[in-house]
Short mmCIF file of C-alpha atoms in Angstrom, two decimals:
data_model
loop_
_atom_site.label_atom_id
_atom_site.label_comp_id
_atom_site.label_asym_id
_atom_site.label_seq_id
_atom_site.Cartn_x
_atom_site.Cartn_y
_atom_site.Cartn_z
CA MET A 1 -5.41 24.60 23.68
CA ALA A 2 -1.70 24.64 24.54
CA ARG A 3 0.73 23.52 21.88
CA LYS A 4 1.95 19.96 22.48
CA THR A 5 5.37 18.48 21.87
CA VAL A 6 5.44 15.21 19.94
CA ALA A 7 8.62 13.12 19.91
CA VAL A 8 9.18 10.91 16.87
CA VAL A 9 11.62 8.07 17.56
CA GLY A 10 13.31 6.98 14.33
CA GLY A 11 14.28 8.90 11.20
CA GLY A 12 13.79 6.34 8.45
CA CYS A 13 10.86 6.35 6.05
CA ALA A 14 8.20 6.05 8.78
CA GLY A 15 9.79 8.73 10.93
CA VAL A 16 10.16 11.18 8.04
CA LEU A 17 6.57 10.70 6.87
CA ALA A 18 5.23 11.00 10.42
CA THR A 19 7.23 14.17 11.06
CA ARG A 20 6.06 15.67 7.78
CA GLU A 21 2.38 15.07 8.53
CA LEU A 22 2.59 16.30 12.10
CA LEU A 23 4.23 19.57 11.06
CA ARG A 24 2.05 20.17 8.00
CA CYS A 25 -1.29 19.40 9.59
CA SER A 26 -1.04 20.49 13.22
CA ASP A 27 0.37 23.33 15.29
CA ASP A 28 2.41 21.04 17.52
CA ARG A 29 6.12 21.09 18.07
CA VAL A 30 7.97 17.97 16.82
CA VAL A 31 11.24 16.54 18.10
CA LEU A 32 12.76 13.92 15.79
CA ILE A 33 15.23 11.63 17.59
CA GLU A 34 17.55 9.89 15.13
CA PRO A 35 21.34 9.33 15.35
CA ASP A 36 21.86 9.38 11.57
CA THR A 37 20.76 11.69 8.77
CA PRO A 38 16.95 11.50 8.50
CA GLY A 39 15.62 9.79 5.40
CA GLY A 40 17.86 6.84 4.64
CA GLY A 41 17.01 4.19 7.17
CA LEU A 42 18.06 0.58 6.74
CA ALA A 43 16.08 0.04 3.54
CA TYR A 44 17.52 2.99 1.60
CA GLY A 45 20.59 4.25 3.44
CA SER A 46 22.73 1.17 2.69
CA ALA A 47 21.47 0.53 -0.84
CA ARG A 48 23.92 0.23 -3.73
CA PRO A 49 23.25 1.53 -7.26
CA TRP A 50 22.00 -1.89 -8.46
CA HIS A 51 19.41 -2.18 -5.68
CA LEU A 52 16.08 -1.08 -7.14
CA LEU A 53 12.76 -0.33 -5.53
CA ASN A 54 10.31 -3.21 -5.57
CA SER A 55 7.43 -0.85 -6.39
CA ARG A 56 6.90 1.49 -9.31
CA ALA A 57 7.86 5.11 -8.79
CA GLY A 58 4.25 6.25 -9.12
CA ALA A 59 3.36 4.55 -5.83
CA MET A 60 6.21 6.02 -3.79
CA SER A 61 5.33 9.69 -3.31
CA ALA A 62 5.52 11.06 0.22
CA ASP A 63 2.49 13.21 -0.58
CA VAL A 64 -0.76 11.32 -1.14
CA SER A 65 -2.25 14.44 -2.74
CA ASP A 66 0.52 14.52 -5.37
CA MET A 67 1.37 10.98 -6.41
CA SER A 68 3.79 12.25 -9.06
CA ASP A 69 6.04 13.97 -6.52
CA PHE A 70 8.69 11.25 -6.37
CA SER A 71 8.74 10.37 -10.07
CA ARG A 72 8.95 14.07 -10.94
CA TRP A 73 11.71 14.66 -8.37
CA ALA A 74 13.71 11.67 -9.62
CA SER A 75 13.02 12.39 -13.32
CA VAL A 76 11.68 8.88 -13.92
CA ALA A 77 8.43 7.61 -15.38
CA PRO A 78 5.74 6.59 -12.87
CA GLY A 79 6.02 2.99 -14.10
CA ASP A 80 9.79 2.80 -13.60
CA PHE A 81 11.65 1.03 -10.80
CA ALA A 82 14.08 3.63 -9.48
CA PRO A 83 17.22 2.88 -7.45
CA ARG A 84 16.58 2.57 -3.73
CA ALA A 85 19.43 4.97 -3.02
CA THR A 86 17.60 7.57 -5.11
CA TYR A 87 14.53 7.09 -2.95
CA GLY A 88 16.64 7.55 0.16
CA ARG A 89 17.86 10.88 -1.20
CA TYR A 90 14.26 11.79 -1.99
CA LEU A 91 13.19 11.12 1.60
CA SER A 92 16.11 13.20 2.83
CA ASP A 93 14.99 16.02 0.53
CA VAL A 94 11.38 15.64 1.72
CA PHE A 95 12.63 16.03 5.26
CA ALA A 96 14.82 19.02 4.35
CA ARG A 97 11.86 20.76 2.67
CA THR A 98 9.68 20.01 5.69
CA ALA A 99 12.32 21.31 8.07
CA ALA A 100 12.77 24.53 6.08
CA ALA A 101 9.04 25.19 6.03
CA HIS A 102 8.54 24.52 9.76
CA SER A 103 11.90 25.35 11.33
CA ASP A 104 10.24 27.13 14.24
CA ARG A 105 8.46 23.95 15.35
CA LEU A 106 11.00 21.23 14.54
CA GLU A 107 13.99 20.08 16.56
CA VAL A 108 16.27 17.29 15.37
CA VAL A 109 18.15 15.46 18.13
CA ALA A 110 21.05 13.53 16.60
CA ASP A 111 21.03 10.87 19.28
CA ARG A 112 19.71 7.41 20.01
CA ALA A 113 16.54 7.00 22.07
CA CYS A 114 17.08 4.68 25.03
CA ARG A 115 13.83 4.40 26.93
CA LEU A 116 10.54 6.05 27.65
CA ALA A 117 10.15 8.50 30.52
CA SER A 118 6.89 9.55 32.17
CA ASP A 119 7.11 12.87 30.34
CA GLY A 120 9.33 12.15 27.34
CA ILE A 121 12.30 10.13 26.11
CA TYR A 122 15.72 9.40 27.58
CA THR A 123 18.53 9.45 25.00
CA GLU A 124 22.11 8.18 25.12
CA LYS A 125 23.89 11.55 25.10
CA SER A 126 21.34 14.32 25.31
CA GLY A 127 19.57 13.22 28.47
CA LYS A 128 15.82 13.53 28.72
CA ILE A 129 13.79 15.04 25.88
CA ARG A 130 10.46 16.27 27.15
CA ALA A 131 7.39 15.29 25.13
CA ASP A 132 3.65 15.08 25.61
CA GLU A 133 3.26 12.31 23.06
CA VAL A 134 5.60 9.81 21.44
CA VAL A 135 5.45 8.22 17.98
CA VAL A 136 7.51 5.03 17.73
CA ALA A 137 8.84 4.69 14.15
CA VAL A 138 11.83 2.39 14.60
CA GLY A 139 11.38 0.07 11.60
CA ASN A 140 11.55 -3.71 11.35
CA PRO A 141 12.39 -6.19 14.08
CA ALA A 142 15.91 -7.58 13.97
CA PRO A 143 16.61 -10.61 11.76
CA ALA A 144 16.23 -14.09 13.18
CA GLU A 145 18.92 -15.15 15.66
CA PRO A 146 22.31 -15.91 14.05
CA PHE A 147 23.66 -19.44 13.96
CA THR A 148 27.17 -18.75 15.15
CA ASP A 149 29.65 -16.08 16.17
CA HIS A 150 32.38 -16.57 13.57
CA PRO A 151 34.29 -14.16 11.32
CA ASP A 152 33.03 -15.93 8.19
CA TYR A 153 29.41 -15.72 9.34
CA ILE A 154 27.85 -12.37 8.37
CA ALA A 155 24.90 -11.71 10.64
CA ASP A 156 24.15 -8.29 9.10
CA PRO A 157 24.66 -8.02 5.33
CA TRP A 158 23.93 -4.27 5.47
CA ARG A 159 26.99 -3.50 7.60
CA PRO A 160 29.25 -1.36 5.37
CA GLY A 161 31.97 -3.31 3.58
CA VAL A 162 31.16 -6.82 4.83
CA LEU A 163 30.11 -8.18 1.45
CA ASP A 164 32.99 -6.51 -0.38
CA ALA A 165 35.40 -8.38 1.91
CA ILE A 166 34.18 -11.83 0.77
CA PRO A 167 36.73 -13.32 -1.68
CA SER A 168 35.34 -13.95 -5.14
CA ASP A 169 36.79 -17.49 -5.30
CA VAL A 170 34.96 -18.99 -2.30
CA PRO A 171 31.43 -20.44 -2.36
CA VAL A 172 28.89 -18.42 -0.40
CA LEU A 173 25.77 -19.63 1.38
CA LEU A 174 22.81 -17.31 1.87
CA ILE A 175 20.36 -18.20 4.65
CA GLY A 176 17.05 -17.14 3.14
CA ALA A 177 15.79 -16.63 -0.40
CA GLY A 178 13.78 -13.42 -0.11
CA LEU A 179 14.45 -9.89 -1.28
CA THR A 180 17.43 -9.46 1.06
CA ALA A 181 19.07 -12.52 -0.49
CA VAL A 182 18.43 -11.07 -3.95
CA ASP A 183 20.12 -7.83 -2.90
CA VAL A 184 23.14 -9.75 -1.60
CA VAL A 185 23.40 -11.77 -4.83
CA LEU A 186 23.38 -8.56 -6.87
CA THR A 187 26.16 -7.09 -4.74
CA LEU A 188 28.33 -10.21 -4.79
CA THR A 189 28.09 -10.44 -8.59
CA ALA A 190 28.09 -6.73 -9.44
CA ASP A 191 31.67 -6.56 -10.75
CA GLY A 192 31.39 -9.77 -12.79
CA ASN A 193 34.50 -11.23 -11.17
CA ARG A 194 32.89 -13.81 -8.90
CA ASP A 195 34.11 -17.29 -9.87
CA ALA A 196 32.58 -19.37 -7.08
CA PRO A 197 28.87 -20.16 -6.85
CA ILE A 198 26.28 -18.73 -4.50
CA THR A 199 23.73 -20.99 -2.81
CA ALA A 200 20.55 -19.68 -1.23
CA VAL A 201 18.69 -22.01 1.11
CA SER A 202 15.25 -21.53 2.63
CA ARG A 203 12.49 -23.77 3.91
CA ARG A 204 10.56 -23.66 0.63
CA GLY A 205 13.33 -22.63 -1.76
CA GLN A 206 11.17 -19.94 -3.34
CA LEU A 207 12.54 -16.68 -4.71
CA PRO A 208 10.34 -13.59 -5.08
CA LEU A 209 8.50 -13.47 -8.37
CA THR A 210 8.93 -10.67 -10.91
CA HIS A 211 6.93 -7.61 -11.92
CA THR A 212 5.90 -7.24 -15.53
CA VAL A 213 7.47 -4.35 -17.43
CA SER A 214 4.06 -2.67 -17.71
CA ALA A 215 1.56 -2.87 -14.87
CA ALA A 216 -1.67 -4.70 -15.60
CA PRO A 217 -4.92 -2.93 -14.68
CA LEU A 218 -6.01 -3.83 -11.16
CA THR A 219 -8.77 -6.38 -10.79
CA SER A 220 -11.70 -5.17 -8.71
CA LEU A 221 -12.63 -7.81 -6.13
CA ALA A 222 -15.89 -7.98 -4.19
CA LEU A 223 -14.86 -9.09 -0.70
CA ASP A 224 -17.38 -7.44 1.56
CA GLU A 225 -18.38 -10.27 3.89
CA PRO A 226 -15.99 -12.08 6.27
CA ARG A 227 -14.43 -15.21 4.82
CA THR A 228 -12.59 -18.19 6.23
CA LEU A 229 -8.99 -18.78 5.19
CA ARG A 230 -10.08 -21.70 3.02
CA ASP A 231 -12.70 -19.53 1.30
CA LEU A 232 -10.16 -16.76 0.70
CA VAL A 233 -7.64 -19.09 -0.88
CA ARG A 234 -10.30 -20.54 -3.17
CA PHE A 235 -11.55 -17.06 -4.08
CA VAL A 236 -8.09 -15.69 -4.90
CA ARG A 237 -7.13 -18.69 -7.00
CA GLN A 238 -10.32 -18.45 -9.00
CA ALA A 239 -9.95 -14.69 -9.49
CA ALA A 240 -6.34 -15.12 -10.65
CA ALA A 241 -7.37 -17.78 -13.15
CA GLU A 242 -10.10 -15.56 -14.56
CA ALA A 243 -7.92 -12.41 -14.68
CA GLY A 244 -5.18 -14.00 -16.74
CA ASP A 245 -2.47 -12.14 -14.79
CA TRP A 246 -2.34 -13.01 -11.11
CA ARG A 247 -0.47 -9.77 -10.39
CA ALA A 248 -3.62 -7.76 -11.05
CA VAL A 249 -5.46 -9.81 -8.44
CA VAL A 250 -2.71 -9.68 -5.82
CA ASP A 251 -2.37 -5.91 -6.19
CA GLY A 252 -6.13 -5.45 -6.29
CA LEU A 253 -6.44 -7.22 -2.93
CA ARG A 254 -4.03 -4.83 -1.24
CA PRO A 255 -6.58 -2.30 0.09
CA SER A 256 -8.57 -5.14 1.67
CA ILE A 257 -5.73 -7.17 3.17
CA ASP A 258 -5.78 -5.74 6.69
CA ARG A 259 -9.54 -6.13 6.95
CA LEU A 260 -9.33 -9.71 5.69
CA TRP A 261 -6.46 -10.46 8.07
CA SER A 262 -8.35 -9.16 11.10
CA GLY A 263 -11.39 -11.20 10.03
CA LEU A 264 -9.46 -14.47 10.34
CA THR A 265 -9.43 -16.33 13.63
CA PRO A 266 -6.08 -16.54 15.48
CA ALA A 267 -5.86 -20.20 14.44
CA GLU A 268 -6.44 -19.29 10.79
CA GLN A 269 -3.82 -16.56 10.99
CA GLU A 270 -1.33 -19.06 12.40
CA ALA A 271 -2.19 -21.52 9.64
CA PHE A 272 -1.57 -18.77 7.08
CA LEU A 273 1.82 -18.03 8.64
CA ARG A 274 2.81 -21.71 8.54
CA HIS A 275 1.61 -22.64 5.08
CA LEU A 276 0.80 -19.59 2.96
CA ALA A 277 2.80 -16.58 4.14
CA ARG A 278 5.90 -17.37 2.08
CA PRO A 279 4.04 -18.08 -1.20
CA TRP A 280 2.01 -14.92 -0.66
CA GLU A 281 5.10 -12.81 -0.02
CA CYS A 282 6.73 -14.16 -3.20
CA HIS A 283 3.71 -12.98 -5.18
CA ARG A 284 3.14 -9.75 -3.26
CA HIS A 285 6.70 -8.36 -2.90
CA ARG A 286 8.18 -8.84 -6.35
CA MET A 287 11.49 -8.10 -8.03
CA ALA A 288 11.82 -5.31 -10.57
CA PRO A 289 11.88 -6.74 -14.12
CA SER A 290 15.57 -6.05 -14.69
CA VAL A 291 16.47 -7.60 -11.34
CA GLY A 292 14.39 -10.68 -12.09
CA ALA A 293 16.11 -11.04 -15.45
CA ARG A 294 19.54 -10.77 -13.83
CA VAL A 295 18.70 -13.41 -11.22
CA ALA A 296 17.33 -15.73 -13.91
CA THR A 297 20.58 -15.39 -15.89
CA LEU A 298 22.69 -16.19 -12.83
CA ARG A 299 20.65 -19.33 -12.21
CA GLU A 300 20.89 -20.42 -15.85
CA GLU A 301 24.68 -19.96 -15.74
CA GLY A 302 24.95 -22.05 -12.58
CA ARG A 303 26.28 -19.12 -10.56
CA LEU A 304 23.24 -19.08 -8.26
CA GLU A 305 21.49 -22.12 -6.86
CA VAL A 306 18.33 -22.00 -4.75
CA ARG A 307 17.61 -24.97 -2.49
CA ALA A 308 14.69 -25.93 -0.31
CA GLY A 309 15.33 -27.16 3.20
CA GLY A 310 16.96 -26.12 6.42
CA ILE A 311 20.39 -26.01 8.02
CA ARG A 312 21.04 -28.92 10.37
CA SER A 313 24.38 -27.81 11.78
CA MET A 314 27.25 -25.41 11.26
CA THR A 315 30.83 -25.98 12.41
CA ALA A 316 34.09 -24.09 11.97
CA PRO A 317 37.05 -26.12 10.62
CA PRO A 318 40.58 -24.98 11.57
CA ALA A 319 41.38 -23.89 8.02
CA GLY A 320 38.61 -21.27 7.99
CA GLY A 321 35.20 -20.96 6.48
CA LEU A 322 32.23 -22.96 7.74
CA LEU A 323 31.07 -26.53 7.26
CA VAL A 324 27.31 -26.49 6.86
CA GLU A 325 25.12 -29.57 7.00
CA LEU A 326 22.29 -29.12 4.54
CA GLU A 327 19.68 -31.70 3.61
CA ALA A 328 21.84 -32.79 0.67
CA GLY A 329 24.89 -33.27 2.90
CA VAL A 330 27.80 -31.33 4.38
CA GLN A 331 29.31 -28.56 2.28
CA TRP A 332 32.10 -26.04 2.89
CA PHE A 333 31.43 -22.34 2.37
CA GLY A 334 33.93 -19.52 2.56
CA ALA A 335 31.21 -17.24 3.90
CA VAL A 336 27.67 -17.62 5.21
CA VAL A 337 25.36 -14.59 5.03
CA ASN A 338 22.22 -14.27 7.14
CA CYS A 339 19.47 -13.07 4.79
CA ALA A 340 16.59 -14.26 6.95
CA GLY A 341 13.60 -12.01 7.41
CA PRO A 342 12.58 -10.30 10.64
CA GLY A 343 12.55 -12.51 13.71
CA ARG A 344 9.79 -12.91 16.25
CA LEU A 345 9.40 -10.73 19.29
CA PRO A 346 10.41 -10.36 22.06
CA GLY A 347 13.81 -11.75 21.02
CA ALA A 348 14.00 -9.74 17.79
CA ALA A 349 12.91 -6.44 19.33
CA GLY A 350 15.41 -3.64 18.76
CA PRO A 351 16.85 -1.68 21.68
CA PHE A 352 14.07 0.88 22.01
CA ALA A 353 11.18 -1.53 21.35
CA GLY A 354 12.81 -4.02 23.69
CA GLY A 355 12.93 -1.36 26.40
CA LEU A 356 9.24 -0.65 25.92
CA LEU A 357 8.55 -4.34 26.48
CA ARG A 358 10.82 -4.65 29.51
CA ASP A 359 9.33 -1.58 31.16
CA GLY A 360 5.76 -2.70 30.51
CA HIS A 361 4.87 0.17 28.15
CA ALA A 362 4.18 -2.33 25.36
CA ARG A 363 3.40 -5.99 24.94
CA VAL A 364 4.11 -8.46 22.17
CA GLY A 365 1.43 -8.44 19.49
CA PRO A 366 -0.26 -11.35 17.72
CA HIS A 367 2.06 -14.17 16.67
CA GLY A 368 5.14 -12.29 17.88
CA LEU A 369 5.35 -10.32 14.63
CA GLY A 370 5.26 -6.88 16.23
CA LEU A 371 3.91 -4.89 19.14
CA ASP A 372 0.27 -4.89 20.18
CA ILE A 373 -1.85 -1.87 19.28
CA ASP A 374 -5.47 -0.78 19.42
CA ALA A 375 -7.51 0.11 16.35
CA ARG A 376 -6.07 3.65 16.31
CA GLY A 377 -2.43 2.56 16.47
CA ARG A 378 -1.82 3.24 20.18
CA LEU A 379 0.46 0.82 22.00
CA ILE A 380 -1.07 -1.55 24.53
CA GLY A 381 0.93 -2.02 27.72
CA ALA A 382 1.76 -5.20 29.59
CA ASP A 383 -1.26 -4.59 31.84
CA GLY A 384 -3.61 -4.58 28.84
CA ARG A 385 -4.27 -0.86 29.03
CA VAL A 386 -3.98 1.45 26.04
CA ASN A 387 -1.28 4.11 26.26
CA ASP A 388 -3.10 7.27 25.22
CA ASN A 389 0.06 9.18 24.30
CA LEU A 390 2.20 6.39 22.81
CA TRP A 391 1.73 5.64 19.11
CA LEU A 392 3.22 3.11 16.72
CA ILE A 393 3.79 3.48 12.99
CA GLY A 394 5.38 1.15 10.46
CA PRO A 395 6.51 -2.50 10.36
CA LEU A 396 6.12 -3.16 14.10
CA ARG A 397 2.35 -2.97 13.60
CA ARG A 398 2.57 -6.33 11.85
CA GLY A 399 0.53 -9.05 13.49
CA ALA A 400 -2.23 -6.65 14.42
CA LEU A 401 -2.10 -5.72 10.71
CA TRP A 402 -0.57 -7.57 7.77
CA GLU A 403 0.12 -4.85 5.20
CA THR A 404 2.25 -2.41 7.18
CA THR A 405 5.77 -2.50 5.76
CA ALA A 406 5.48 -0.65 2.43
CA VAL A 407 5.43 3.08 1.70
CA PRO A 408 1.72 3.41 0.76
CA GLU A 409 0.58 1.87 4.06
CA ILE A 410 3.11 3.80 6.15
CA ARG A 411 2.09 6.98 4.34
CA ALA A 412 -1.56 6.32 5.30
CA GLN A 413 -0.59 5.64 8.93
CA ALA A 414 1.32 8.91 9.04
CA GLY A 415 -1.73 10.76 7.75
CA ALA A 416 -3.94 9.09 10.35
CA LEU A 417 -1.73 10.40 13.15
CA ILE A 418 -3.24 13.83 12.61
CA ASP A 419 -6.62 12.72 13.94
CA ARG A 420 -5.13 12.22 17.38
CA VAL A 421 -3.12 15.42 17.75
CA LYS A 422 -5.89 17.91 17.03
#
């Protein structure tokens, strides 16, 4: 059989892990298309020293056969929460080791993929890159649409320098109360000089919960038969009450989540998204203990307030800043930072994923959370047909799956790619 060329679009965590598996476990040639240095990505490339991983180091290895690889590389204990920037450097080193071991079959194109061709990928500067198969590994959808185009409205908190430019004596509003908001709070208060308060507003006003210092043993859960959403909620609540530590139950459910999600009807999935998704995410994606303690201190000191509710309007007074109408009334903020989670597709699709949709190579997946795929991870086109040579890995699988944004799941998806290239 002739050697194939596989193009991997995206050089963040998903792209690095996919490239590693393809080179290690097949004879194919791989072309990684990524404008920046492979390994960092949005999650790790812009992290500051105080931004910690939300999972213990022992779960973060790139190599499923050696789960101590990351903790050993970073010289941390498997139960520690290492800095995210350290993990970005680890992924870069994983890629460098992979590239050194397979230099004859790897090409890195430092460019941005624009659109799919019949026999490869068109890029901004390098023209067409020929490929027999394409792996789309472009990360999360864009955040929800911004409220306004104003210099004091920060649509992207990860843009270098934007948070450092906010004066320490003006109140700041964060739209959202998830992990991104926590990261922004840590940055705004890192030097201890912030005098003005920070307010985070979200529909429920719920912050992520906190890991324990030591992990509790996982609770084994018997969930073999299909269950309704109501049955699942009742089962999980009872199991958590019996376990004594709900974290053990939430983490023990993780291997079964995608199967349980696919067993729900579309109406039940939509009901979960409306009523239960946010509470589940607060329990599932938790803060590191030291981060949780820092956030608790800021709240006790009155430097951070978390409110439930929405934003009714936002106007720009002549003197600067933004007047925001919250449920409690109108309040002036010197800066407003968008910390909302990923938006719904097609509007939140990034440039390359958006092009796939426009050209009919892909279609929006269930509930607009990602792109539609078959059971093997192949993209489904606008005509309903499966694209045999077009694969998806990472967060854009969400909707078809539920657990698809964290390293262990992306690592498993990367390993599964090998079945289709042999």
